[in-house]
Every structure is written in structure tokens, then in C-alpha cells.
Amino acid sequence: MRYFGRRTGPATKARFLMMSSAVALIAASVTVAAPAVADDATAQRWIDSEFQPSTLSKADQLKELQWFEKAAQPFKGMEINVVSETITTHEYEARTLAKAFSEITGIKIRHDVIQEGDVVEKLQTQMQSGKNVYD
């Protein structure tokens, strides 16, 4: 995970999303809600099929994914655009983790994996034009 210091621009949007998720989680914890059975089934499917082995028990993994699902509720239906350079880790994130995140949270991820030079060029163009393509 990259560190986002105090900046403006695309990193600020990601920070806002994280902080808003935390606030939403706190607000949601004040009220009692019925468990989301379908979301638990989706999370459990990912735990069983992709997130093994793990240092966490399957029950603890489910609790973690339930937290993500609840924190993301205010943002369901939102689309986040991500760009990364072509390395194995980013290919796995784009192909597998983005799909898991989308299914569990309801937030759609469009993850472009391109060559490093192209990433730099696209981000420079984005900064110079003032038009955000990536979040």
C-alpha cells in the first residue's frame, strides 16, 4: 500500500474515501442492522476459494470482510479507476482482488495495468490537464 501524505489531487480522493468509510462504520455501529446473509455468502466463497492459506482463522477473515462490506455501504455503486504498472502483484490485484472487493463491497473497480512509462505519462497528463482519469 502506498503512503499518501498531505497532498491534493487524486490521493486526496482516496483519503476521503477511507475517512468516510470509517465515519460510516462508526455511524452504522450505533444502529442494529440485520446480518447481510448474501454478502456473508459472497465473502465466505472468497475466503474458501482464494484467501487460503491465511494467518487468520476463517471466522476472523469473515469478520474482516464484514467490516469492509459495512464500511463501504455508503459508496455502493461507486466506480473507482486505478492504474498500476505491469508487475505480477498488480496483475493479481487487478484480476482477483479487485473482483473480490467489488463483489463484497458493491464498489466497482476499473484497474488498468500498463507499462511503467505509460503510467507516468498518463498521470503527468492528468495532472497537467486537471482532469482526473484515475482516482
XYZ file of C-alpha atoms in Angstrom:
135
model
C 0.000 0.000 0.000
C 1.325 3.388 -0.851
C 1.644 6.163 1.695
C -0.426 9.223 0.893
C 0.886 12.226 2.780
C -0.858 15.587 2.904
C -1.378 16.328 -0.750
C -4.047 17.471 -3.107
C -5.371 15.683 -6.155
C -6.131 12.002 -6.680
C -4.601 10.897 -3.357
C -6.989 13.212 -1.524
C -9.966 11.395 -3.042
C -8.661 8.053 -1.774
C -8.058 9.520 1.676
C -11.572 10.992 1.700
C -12.987 7.583 0.776
C -11.071 5.915 3.609
C -12.087 8.515 6.188
C -15.706 8.493 5.021
C -15.738 4.716 5.304
C -14.504 4.942 8.883
C -17.156 7.523 9.787
C -19.840 5.416 8.116
C -18.712 2.378 10.098
C -18.956 4.270 13.377
C -22.398 5.581 12.467
C -23.536 2.114 11.429
C -22.335 0.609 14.700
C -24.752 2.846 16.610
C -27.747 1.181 14.957
C -28.580 -2.507 14.920
C -28.864 -3.972 11.437
C -29.884 -7.398 10.220
C -26.969 -9.509 9.028
C -26.350 -9.458 5.294
C -26.608 -13.165 4.511
C -25.922 -12.799 0.779
C -22.829 -10.685 1.454
C -21.599 -13.191 4.041
C -22.024 -15.980 1.481
C -20.029 -13.983 -1.067
C -17.292 -13.239 1.463
C -17.201 -16.878 2.574
C -16.849 -18.014 -1.038
C -13.790 -15.756 -1.460
C -12.337 -16.940 1.849
C -12.716 -20.584 0.836
C -11.605 -20.238 -2.775
C -8.909 -17.563 -2.776
C -7.827 -16.329 0.642
C -6.185 -19.518 1.914
C -3.783 -20.129 3.493
C -4.039 -17.272 5.967
C -2.695 -16.385 9.385
C -6.304 -15.565 10.334
C -8.934 -18.185 11.019
C -11.793 -18.339 8.529
C -14.080 -16.833 11.194
C -11.684 -13.906 11.688
C -11.389 -13.449 7.927
C -15.179 -13.302 7.678
C -15.285 -10.629 10.408
C -12.707 -8.571 8.477
C -14.673 -8.824 5.227
C -17.933 -7.983 7.035
C -16.213 -4.820 8.282
C -15.276 -3.870 4.701
C -18.824 -4.537 3.494
C -20.349 -2.358 6.225
C -17.804 0.442 5.817
C -18.439 0.502 2.064
C -22.249 0.723 2.265
C -22.414 4.500 1.608
C -20.304 4.004 -1.519
C -22.112 1.054 -3.143
C -22.457 1.591 -6.867
C -19.468 3.948 -6.994
C -16.731 3.278 -9.550
C -13.044 3.727 -8.754
C -10.456 3.948 -11.533
C -6.976 2.659 -10.702
C -3.786 2.467 -12.749
C -0.697 0.410 -11.927
C 2.444 -0.673 -13.678
C 2.664 -4.198 -15.040
C 4.106 -6.376 -12.298
C 2.802 -9.716 -11.046
C 1.395 -8.237 -7.828
C -0.627 -5.603 -9.677
C -1.881 -8.143 -12.194
C -3.182 -10.265 -9.285
C -4.751 -7.194 -7.679
C -6.496 -6.230 -10.933
C -7.623 -9.726 -11.868
C -8.537 -11.194 -8.465
C -8.568 -8.740 -5.564
C -10.478 -6.035 -7.452
C -13.165 -8.596 -8.320
C -13.376 -9.773 -4.694
C -13.541 -6.177 -3.445
C -16.298 -5.320 -5.930
C -18.381 -8.378 -5.072
C -18.041 -7.854 -1.317
C -18.461 -4.058 -1.171
C -20.547 -3.215 -4.228
C -17.892 -0.702 -5.316
C -16.759 -1.280 -8.898
C -13.023 -1.172 -9.571
C -11.633 -0.468 -13.038
C -7.963 -1.373 -12.749
C -5.726 -0.606 -15.740
C -2.403 -2.438 -15.656
C 0.035 -0.827 -18.099
C 3.781 -0.354 -18.549
C 5.527 1.891 -16.008
C 6.393 4.587 -18.553
C 2.764 4.730 -19.652
C 1.635 5.087 -16.024
C 3.944 8.068 -15.559
C 2.809 9.618 -18.840
C -0.900 9.173 -18.051
C -0.521 10.623 -14.552
C 1.509 13.591 -15.832
C -1.153 14.267 -18.468
C -3.822 14.009 -15.785
C -2.015 16.489 -13.539
C -1.361 18.960 -16.357
C -4.905 18.839 -17.709
C -6.583 18.949 -14.298
C -8.919 16.180 -15.472
C -8.907 13.112 -13.231
C -8.967 9.829 -15.103
C -7.667 7.783 -12.173
C -8.684 8.136 -8.530
